[in-house]
PDB file of C-alpha atoms in Angstrom:
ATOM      1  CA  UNK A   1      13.953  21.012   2.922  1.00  0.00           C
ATOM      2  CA  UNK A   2      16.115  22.326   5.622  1.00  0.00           C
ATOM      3  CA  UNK A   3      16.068  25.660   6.291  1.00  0.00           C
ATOM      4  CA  UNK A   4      17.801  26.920   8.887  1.00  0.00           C
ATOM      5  CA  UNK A   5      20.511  24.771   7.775  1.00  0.00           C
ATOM      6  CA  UNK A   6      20.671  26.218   4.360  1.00  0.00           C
ATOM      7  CA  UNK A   7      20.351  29.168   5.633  1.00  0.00           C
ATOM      8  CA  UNK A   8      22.847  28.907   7.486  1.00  0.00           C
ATOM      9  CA  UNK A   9      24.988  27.147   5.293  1.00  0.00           C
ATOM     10  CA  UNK A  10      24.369  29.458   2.262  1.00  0.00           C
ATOM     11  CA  UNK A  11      25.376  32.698   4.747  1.00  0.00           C
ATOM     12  CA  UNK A  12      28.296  31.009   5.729  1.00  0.00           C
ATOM     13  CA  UNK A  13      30.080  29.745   2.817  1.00  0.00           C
ATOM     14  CA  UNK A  14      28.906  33.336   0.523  1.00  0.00           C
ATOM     15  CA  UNK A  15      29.974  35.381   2.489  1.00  0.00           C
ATOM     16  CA  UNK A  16      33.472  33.715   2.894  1.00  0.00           C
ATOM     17  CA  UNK A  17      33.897  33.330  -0.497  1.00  0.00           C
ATOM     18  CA  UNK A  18      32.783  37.174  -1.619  1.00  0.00           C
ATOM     19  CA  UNK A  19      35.359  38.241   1.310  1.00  0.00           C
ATOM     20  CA  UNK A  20      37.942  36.530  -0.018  1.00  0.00           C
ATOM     21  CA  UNK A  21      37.301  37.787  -3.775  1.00  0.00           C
ATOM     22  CA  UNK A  22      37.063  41.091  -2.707  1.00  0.00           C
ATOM     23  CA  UNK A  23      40.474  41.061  -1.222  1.00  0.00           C
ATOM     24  CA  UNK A  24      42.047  39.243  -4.177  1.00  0.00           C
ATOM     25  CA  UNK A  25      43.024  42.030  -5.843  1.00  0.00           C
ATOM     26  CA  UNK A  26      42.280  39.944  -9.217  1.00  0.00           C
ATOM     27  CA  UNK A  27      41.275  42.355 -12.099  1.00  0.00           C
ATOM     28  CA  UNK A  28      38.534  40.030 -13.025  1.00  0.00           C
ATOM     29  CA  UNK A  29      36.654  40.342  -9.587  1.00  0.00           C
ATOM     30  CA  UNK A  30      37.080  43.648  -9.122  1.00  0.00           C
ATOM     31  CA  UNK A  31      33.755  44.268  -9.361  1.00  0.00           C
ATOM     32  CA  UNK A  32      33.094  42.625  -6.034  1.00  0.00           C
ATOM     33  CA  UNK A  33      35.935  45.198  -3.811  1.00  0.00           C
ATOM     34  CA  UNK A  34      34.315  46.695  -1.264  1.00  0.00           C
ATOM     35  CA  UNK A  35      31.657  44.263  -0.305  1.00  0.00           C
ATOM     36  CA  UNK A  36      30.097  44.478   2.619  1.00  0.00           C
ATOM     37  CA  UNK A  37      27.189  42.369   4.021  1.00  0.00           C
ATOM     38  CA  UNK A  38      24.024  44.068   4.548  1.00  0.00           C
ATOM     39  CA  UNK A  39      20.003  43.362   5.831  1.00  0.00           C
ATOM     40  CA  UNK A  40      19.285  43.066   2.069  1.00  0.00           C
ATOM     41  CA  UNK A  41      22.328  40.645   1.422  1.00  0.00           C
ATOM     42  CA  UNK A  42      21.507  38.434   3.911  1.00  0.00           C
ATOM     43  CA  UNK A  43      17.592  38.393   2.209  1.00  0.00           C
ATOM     44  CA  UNK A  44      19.446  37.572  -1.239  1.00  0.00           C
ATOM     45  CA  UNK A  45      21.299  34.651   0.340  1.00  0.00           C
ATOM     46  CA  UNK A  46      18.743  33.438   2.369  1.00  0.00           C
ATOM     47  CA  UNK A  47      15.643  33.003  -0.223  1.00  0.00           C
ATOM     48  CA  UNK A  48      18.169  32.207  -2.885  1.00  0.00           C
ATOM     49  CA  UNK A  49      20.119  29.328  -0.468  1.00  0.00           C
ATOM     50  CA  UNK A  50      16.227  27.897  -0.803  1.00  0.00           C
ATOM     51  CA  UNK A  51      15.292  28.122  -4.109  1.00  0.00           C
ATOM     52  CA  UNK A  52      16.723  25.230  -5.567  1.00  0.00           C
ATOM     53  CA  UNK A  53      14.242  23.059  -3.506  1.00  0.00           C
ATOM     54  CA  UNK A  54      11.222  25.667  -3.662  1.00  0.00           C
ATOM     55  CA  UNK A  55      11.573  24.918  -7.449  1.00  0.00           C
ATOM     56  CA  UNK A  56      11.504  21.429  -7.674  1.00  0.00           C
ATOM     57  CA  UNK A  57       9.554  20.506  -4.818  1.00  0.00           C
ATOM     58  CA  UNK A  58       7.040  22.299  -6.022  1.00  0.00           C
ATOM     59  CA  UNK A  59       7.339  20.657  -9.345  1.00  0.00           C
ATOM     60  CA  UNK A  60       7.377  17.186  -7.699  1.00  0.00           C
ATOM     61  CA  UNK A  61       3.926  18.190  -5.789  1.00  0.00           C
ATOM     62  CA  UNK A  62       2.403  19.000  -9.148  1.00  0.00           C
ATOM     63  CA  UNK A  63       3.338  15.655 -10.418  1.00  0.00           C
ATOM     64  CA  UNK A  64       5.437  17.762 -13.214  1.00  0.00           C
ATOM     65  CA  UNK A  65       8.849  15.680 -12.205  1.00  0.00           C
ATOM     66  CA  UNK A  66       8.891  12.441 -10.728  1.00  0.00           C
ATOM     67  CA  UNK A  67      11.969  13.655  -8.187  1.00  0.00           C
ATOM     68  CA  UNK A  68      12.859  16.447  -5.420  1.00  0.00           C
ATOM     69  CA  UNK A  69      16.081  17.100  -7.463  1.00  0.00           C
ATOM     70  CA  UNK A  70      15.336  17.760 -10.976  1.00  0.00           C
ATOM     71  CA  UNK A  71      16.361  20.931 -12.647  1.00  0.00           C
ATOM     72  CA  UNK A  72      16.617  23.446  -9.690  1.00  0.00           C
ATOM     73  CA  UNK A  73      19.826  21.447  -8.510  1.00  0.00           C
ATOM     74  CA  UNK A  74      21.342  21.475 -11.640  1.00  0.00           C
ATOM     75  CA  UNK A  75      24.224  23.921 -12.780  1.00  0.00           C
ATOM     76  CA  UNK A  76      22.121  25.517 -15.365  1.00  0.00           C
ATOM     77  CA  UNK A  77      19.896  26.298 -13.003  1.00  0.00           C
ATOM     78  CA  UNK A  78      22.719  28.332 -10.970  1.00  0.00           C
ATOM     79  CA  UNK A  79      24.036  30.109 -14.346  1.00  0.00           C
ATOM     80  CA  UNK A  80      20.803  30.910 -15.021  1.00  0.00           C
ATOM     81  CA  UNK A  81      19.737  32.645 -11.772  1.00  0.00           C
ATOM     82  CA  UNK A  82      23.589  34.060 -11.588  1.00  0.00           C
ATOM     83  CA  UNK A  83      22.535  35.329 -15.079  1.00  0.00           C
ATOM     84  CA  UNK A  84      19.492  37.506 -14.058  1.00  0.00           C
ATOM     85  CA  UNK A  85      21.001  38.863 -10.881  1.00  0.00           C
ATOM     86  CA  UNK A  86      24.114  40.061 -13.122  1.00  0.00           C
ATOM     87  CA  UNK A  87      21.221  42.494 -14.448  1.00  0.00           C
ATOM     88  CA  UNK A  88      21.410  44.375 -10.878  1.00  0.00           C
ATOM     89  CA  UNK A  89      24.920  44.204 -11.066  1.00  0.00           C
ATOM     90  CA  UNK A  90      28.456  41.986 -10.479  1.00  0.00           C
ATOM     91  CA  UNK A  91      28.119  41.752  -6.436  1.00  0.00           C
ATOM     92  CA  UNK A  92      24.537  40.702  -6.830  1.00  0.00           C
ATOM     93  CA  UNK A  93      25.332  37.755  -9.950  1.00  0.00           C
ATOM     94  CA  UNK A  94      27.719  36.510  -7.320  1.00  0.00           C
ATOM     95  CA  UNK A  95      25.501  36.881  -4.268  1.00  0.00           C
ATOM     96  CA  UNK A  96      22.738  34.821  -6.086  1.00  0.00           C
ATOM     97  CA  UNK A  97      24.976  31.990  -7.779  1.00  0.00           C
ATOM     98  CA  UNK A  98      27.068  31.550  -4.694  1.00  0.00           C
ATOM     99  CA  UNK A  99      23.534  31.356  -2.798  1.00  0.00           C
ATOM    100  CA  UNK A 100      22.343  28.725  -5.655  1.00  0.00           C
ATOM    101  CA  UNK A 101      25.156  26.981  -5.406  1.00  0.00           C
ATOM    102  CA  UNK A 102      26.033  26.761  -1.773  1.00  0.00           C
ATOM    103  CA  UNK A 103      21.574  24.520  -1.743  1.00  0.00           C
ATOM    104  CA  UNK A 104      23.531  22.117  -4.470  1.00  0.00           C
ATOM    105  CA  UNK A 105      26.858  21.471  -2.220  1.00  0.00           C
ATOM    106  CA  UNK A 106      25.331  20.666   0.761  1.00  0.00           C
ATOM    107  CA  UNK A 107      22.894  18.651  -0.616  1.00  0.00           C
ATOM    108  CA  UNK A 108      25.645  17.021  -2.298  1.00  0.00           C
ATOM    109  CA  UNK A 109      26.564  15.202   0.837  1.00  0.00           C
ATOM    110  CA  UNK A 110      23.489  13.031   1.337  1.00  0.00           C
ATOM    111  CA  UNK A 111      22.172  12.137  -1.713  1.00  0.00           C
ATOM    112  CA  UNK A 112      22.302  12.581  -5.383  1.00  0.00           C
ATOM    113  CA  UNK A 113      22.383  15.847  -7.376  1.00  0.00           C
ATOM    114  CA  UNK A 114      22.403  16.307 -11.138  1.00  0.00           C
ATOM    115  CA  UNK A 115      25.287  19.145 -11.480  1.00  0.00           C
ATOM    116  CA  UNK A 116      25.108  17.764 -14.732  1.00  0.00           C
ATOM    117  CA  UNK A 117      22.004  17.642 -16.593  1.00  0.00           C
ATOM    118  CA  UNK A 118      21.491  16.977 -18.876  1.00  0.00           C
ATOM    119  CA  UNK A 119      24.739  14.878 -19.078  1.00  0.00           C
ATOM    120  CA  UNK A 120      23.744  13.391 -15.874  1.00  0.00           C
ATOM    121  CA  UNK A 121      20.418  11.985 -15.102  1.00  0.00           C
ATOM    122  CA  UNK A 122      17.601  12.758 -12.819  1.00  0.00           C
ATOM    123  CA  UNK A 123      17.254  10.220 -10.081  1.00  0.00           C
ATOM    124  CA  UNK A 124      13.546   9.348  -8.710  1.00  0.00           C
ATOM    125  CA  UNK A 125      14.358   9.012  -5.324  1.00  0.00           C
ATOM    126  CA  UNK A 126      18.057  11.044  -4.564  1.00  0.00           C
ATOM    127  CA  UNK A 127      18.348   9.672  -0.877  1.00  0.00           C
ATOM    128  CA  UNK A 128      16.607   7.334   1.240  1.00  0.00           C
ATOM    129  CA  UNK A 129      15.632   8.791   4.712  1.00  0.00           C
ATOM    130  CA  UNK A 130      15.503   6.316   7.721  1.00  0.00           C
ATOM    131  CA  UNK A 131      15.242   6.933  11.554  1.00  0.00           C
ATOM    132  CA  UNK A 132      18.784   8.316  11.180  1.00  0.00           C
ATOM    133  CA  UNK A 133      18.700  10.306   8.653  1.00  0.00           C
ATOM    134  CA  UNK A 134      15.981  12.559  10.181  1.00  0.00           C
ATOM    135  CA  UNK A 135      18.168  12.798  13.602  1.00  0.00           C
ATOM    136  CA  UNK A 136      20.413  13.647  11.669  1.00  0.00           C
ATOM    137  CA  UNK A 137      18.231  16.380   9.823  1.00  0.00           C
ATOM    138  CA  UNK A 138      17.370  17.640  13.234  1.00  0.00           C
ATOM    139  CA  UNK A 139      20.725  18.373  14.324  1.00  0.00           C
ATOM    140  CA  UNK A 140      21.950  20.135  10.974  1.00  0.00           C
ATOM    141  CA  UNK A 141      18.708  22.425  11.521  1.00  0.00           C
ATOM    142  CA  UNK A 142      19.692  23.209  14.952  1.00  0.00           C
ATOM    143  CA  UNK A 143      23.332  23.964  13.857  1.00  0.00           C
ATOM    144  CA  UNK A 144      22.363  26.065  11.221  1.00  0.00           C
ATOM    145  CA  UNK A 145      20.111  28.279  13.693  1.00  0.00           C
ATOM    146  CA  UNK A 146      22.850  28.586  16.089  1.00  0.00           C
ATOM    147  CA  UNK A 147      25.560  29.229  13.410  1.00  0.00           C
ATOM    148  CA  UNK A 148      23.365  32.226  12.260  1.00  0.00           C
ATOM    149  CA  UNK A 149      23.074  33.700  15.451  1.00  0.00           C
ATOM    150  CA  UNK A 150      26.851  33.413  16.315  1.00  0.00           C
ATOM    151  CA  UNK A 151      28.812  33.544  13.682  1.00  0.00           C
ATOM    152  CA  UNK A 152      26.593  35.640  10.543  1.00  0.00           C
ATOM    153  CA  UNK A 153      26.442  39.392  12.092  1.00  0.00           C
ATOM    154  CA  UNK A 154      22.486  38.687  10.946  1.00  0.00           C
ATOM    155  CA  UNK A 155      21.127  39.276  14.615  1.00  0.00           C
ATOM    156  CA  UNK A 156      23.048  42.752  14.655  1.00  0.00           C
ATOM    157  CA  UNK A 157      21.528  43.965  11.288  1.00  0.00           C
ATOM    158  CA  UNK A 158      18.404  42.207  11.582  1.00  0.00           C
ATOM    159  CA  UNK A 159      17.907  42.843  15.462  1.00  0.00           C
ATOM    160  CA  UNK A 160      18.268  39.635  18.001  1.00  0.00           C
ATOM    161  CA  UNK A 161      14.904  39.445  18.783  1.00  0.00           C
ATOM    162  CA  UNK A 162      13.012  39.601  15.117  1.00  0.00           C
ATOM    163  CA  UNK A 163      16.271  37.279  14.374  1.00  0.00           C
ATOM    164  CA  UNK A 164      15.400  34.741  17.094  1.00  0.00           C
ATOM    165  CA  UNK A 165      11.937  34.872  16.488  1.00  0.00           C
ATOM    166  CA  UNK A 166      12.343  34.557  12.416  1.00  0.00           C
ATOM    167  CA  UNK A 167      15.062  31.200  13.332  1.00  0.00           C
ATOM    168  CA  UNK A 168      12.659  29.462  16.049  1.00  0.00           C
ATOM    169  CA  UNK A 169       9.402  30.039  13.437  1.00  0.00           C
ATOM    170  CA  UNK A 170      11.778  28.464  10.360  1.00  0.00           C
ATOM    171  CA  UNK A 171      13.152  25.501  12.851  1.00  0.00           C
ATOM    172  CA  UNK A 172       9.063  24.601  13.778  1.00  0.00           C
ATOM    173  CA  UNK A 173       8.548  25.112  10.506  1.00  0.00           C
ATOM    174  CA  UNK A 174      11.378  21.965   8.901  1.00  0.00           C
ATOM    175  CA  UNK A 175      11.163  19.949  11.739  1.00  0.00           C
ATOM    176  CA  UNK A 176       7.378  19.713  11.290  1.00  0.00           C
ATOM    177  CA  UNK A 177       7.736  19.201   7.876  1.00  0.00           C
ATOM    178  CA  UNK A 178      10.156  16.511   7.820  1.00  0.00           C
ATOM    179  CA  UNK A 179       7.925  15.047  11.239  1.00  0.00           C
ATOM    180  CA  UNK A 180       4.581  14.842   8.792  1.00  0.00           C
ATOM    181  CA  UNK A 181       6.892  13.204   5.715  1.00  0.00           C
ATOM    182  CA  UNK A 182       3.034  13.576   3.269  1.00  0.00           C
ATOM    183  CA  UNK A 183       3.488  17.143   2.738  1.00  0.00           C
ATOM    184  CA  UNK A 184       5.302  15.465  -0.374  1.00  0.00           C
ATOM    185  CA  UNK A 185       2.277  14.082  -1.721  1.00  0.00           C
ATOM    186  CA  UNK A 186       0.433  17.606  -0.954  1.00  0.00           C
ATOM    187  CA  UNK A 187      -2.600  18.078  -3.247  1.00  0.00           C
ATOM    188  CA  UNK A 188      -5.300  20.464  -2.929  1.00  0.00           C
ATOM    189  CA  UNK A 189      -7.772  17.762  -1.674  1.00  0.00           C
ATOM    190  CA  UNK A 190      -5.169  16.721   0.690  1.00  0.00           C
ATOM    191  CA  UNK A 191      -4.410  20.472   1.964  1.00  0.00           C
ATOM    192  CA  UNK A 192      -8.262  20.666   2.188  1.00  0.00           C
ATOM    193  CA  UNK A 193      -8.460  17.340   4.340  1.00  0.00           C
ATOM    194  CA  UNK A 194      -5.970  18.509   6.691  1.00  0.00           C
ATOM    195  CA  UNK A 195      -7.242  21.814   7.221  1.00  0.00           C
ATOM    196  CA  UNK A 196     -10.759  19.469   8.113  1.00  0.00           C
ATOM    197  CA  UNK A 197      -8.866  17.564  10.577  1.00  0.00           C
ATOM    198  CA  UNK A 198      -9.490  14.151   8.556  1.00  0.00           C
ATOM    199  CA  UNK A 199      -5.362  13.407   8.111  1.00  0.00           C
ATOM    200  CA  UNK A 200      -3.946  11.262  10.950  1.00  0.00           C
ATOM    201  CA  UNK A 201      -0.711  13.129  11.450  1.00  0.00           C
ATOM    202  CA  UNK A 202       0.221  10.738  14.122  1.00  0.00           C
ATOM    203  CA  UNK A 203       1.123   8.120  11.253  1.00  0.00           C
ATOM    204  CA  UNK A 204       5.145   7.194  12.067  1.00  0.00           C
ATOM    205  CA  UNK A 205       7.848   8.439   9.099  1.00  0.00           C
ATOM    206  CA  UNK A 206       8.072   4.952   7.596  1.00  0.00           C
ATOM    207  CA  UNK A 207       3.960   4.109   7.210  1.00  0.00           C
ATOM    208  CA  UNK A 208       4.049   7.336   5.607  1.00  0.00           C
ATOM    209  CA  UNK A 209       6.515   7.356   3.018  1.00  0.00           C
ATOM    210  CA  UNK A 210       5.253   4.202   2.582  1.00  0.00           C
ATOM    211  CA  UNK A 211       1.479   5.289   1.749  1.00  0.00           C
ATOM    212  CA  UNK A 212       3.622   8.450  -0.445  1.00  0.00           C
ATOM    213  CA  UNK A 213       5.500   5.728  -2.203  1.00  0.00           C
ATOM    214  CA  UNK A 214       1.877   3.603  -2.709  1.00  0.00           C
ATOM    215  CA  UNK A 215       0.153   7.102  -3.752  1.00  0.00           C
ATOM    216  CA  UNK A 216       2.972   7.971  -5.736  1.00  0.00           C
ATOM    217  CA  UNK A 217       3.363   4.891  -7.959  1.00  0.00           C
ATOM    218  CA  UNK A 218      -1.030   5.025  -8.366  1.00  0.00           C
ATOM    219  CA  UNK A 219      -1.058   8.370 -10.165  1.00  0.00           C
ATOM    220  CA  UNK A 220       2.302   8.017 -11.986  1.00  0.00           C
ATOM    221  CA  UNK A 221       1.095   4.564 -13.447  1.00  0.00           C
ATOM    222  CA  UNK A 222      -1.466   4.717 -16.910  1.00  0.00           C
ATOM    223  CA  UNK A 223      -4.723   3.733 -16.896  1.00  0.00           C
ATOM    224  CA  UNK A 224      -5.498   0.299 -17.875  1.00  0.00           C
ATOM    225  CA  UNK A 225      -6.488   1.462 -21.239  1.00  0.00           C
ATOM    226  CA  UNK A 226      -3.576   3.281 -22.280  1.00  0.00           C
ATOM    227  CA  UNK A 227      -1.529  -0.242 -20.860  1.00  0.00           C
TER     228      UNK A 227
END
């Protein structure tokens, strides 16, 4: 999950896009003139930029999918959610698909996503992440922190100092979590032996999504006498 980087992301390309429907001067979005960003905008877009991988990660901890991209990156997902914020109005359908939407693009452009489903299938494993790929996570984190704090207005609304603090606390938090690569195999034992101080969190990225991928394939096979 990277959240600054949605974050930022989500800010960005919402805000744009509500600007420039707001200016249109379409009939159809005229529900969306006058829009102006605000503290509790920039909440909307935030948590909802996020959501799509709250969902399904949390589904994939619970052993309920057998992938990180199931159906909280799907478009159904985003009509859906577009669907219940239309019941606080036009501006706030938009604000929350946009939001939705923006978690599925970016995404888009390292690894699978099922726009589709259920036309297009879920994959188990949607990307494959090497020494690169979490440099690379790194640096899109870091963007998105700075991005937010230049280019957003958040700091001004928000105030630069809670801003700065709430960015640095959500950067420790994503880099540590992509650092410690078991949270995906999270249990409540496992929470329980961490919070004991009996998980090596020393072990390297690659010995531990290979112990995940070991773990993984143990609970998700049947027992010999359902075989």
């Amino acid at each position: 999950m990277l959240i600054c980087a949605h974050i930022g992301f989500g800010l960005g390309a919402v805000y744009t896009v509500m600007a420039a429907l707001s200016m249109s001067g379409n009939p159809l979005f005229t529900g969306f003139t006058g829009f102006t960003p605000t503290l509790t905008t920039d909440a909307v877009v935030a948590v909802c930029s996020l959501l799509p991988d709250v969902v399904d990660k949390l589904l994939w901890i619970f052993r309920v999918t057998k992938g990180s991209r199931t159906y909280g990156h799907t478009l159904i997902f985003v009509g859906g959610m577009s669907a219940l914020g239309s019941l606080l109005g036009p501006q706030t359908a938009g604000l929350v698909g946009l939001a939705v939407l923006s978690h599925l693009v970016a995404d888009r452009t390292c690894g699978h996503v099922p726009f589709l489903w259920p036309l297009q299938p879920f994959r188990l494993k949607s990307m494959t992440h090497t020494p690169a790929t979490h440099r690379a996570i790194r640096a899109c984190e870091v963007l998105g922190v700075l991005f937010v704090m230049v280019s957003t207005g958040l700091p001004a609304r928000l105030g630069p100092i809670l801003c700065t603090t709430s960015l640095v606390g959500c950067l420790a938090l994503s880099l540590t979590l992509h650092r410690y690569y078991p949270f995906k195999a999270f249990s409540a034992a496992y929470v329980k032996k961490a919070l004991m101080g009996e998980v090596d969190w020393r072990v390297s990225d690659s010995a531990s999504e290979q112990s995940f991928n070991q773990r993984r394939r143990r609970l998700d096979s049947p027992p010999p006498s359902a075989r």
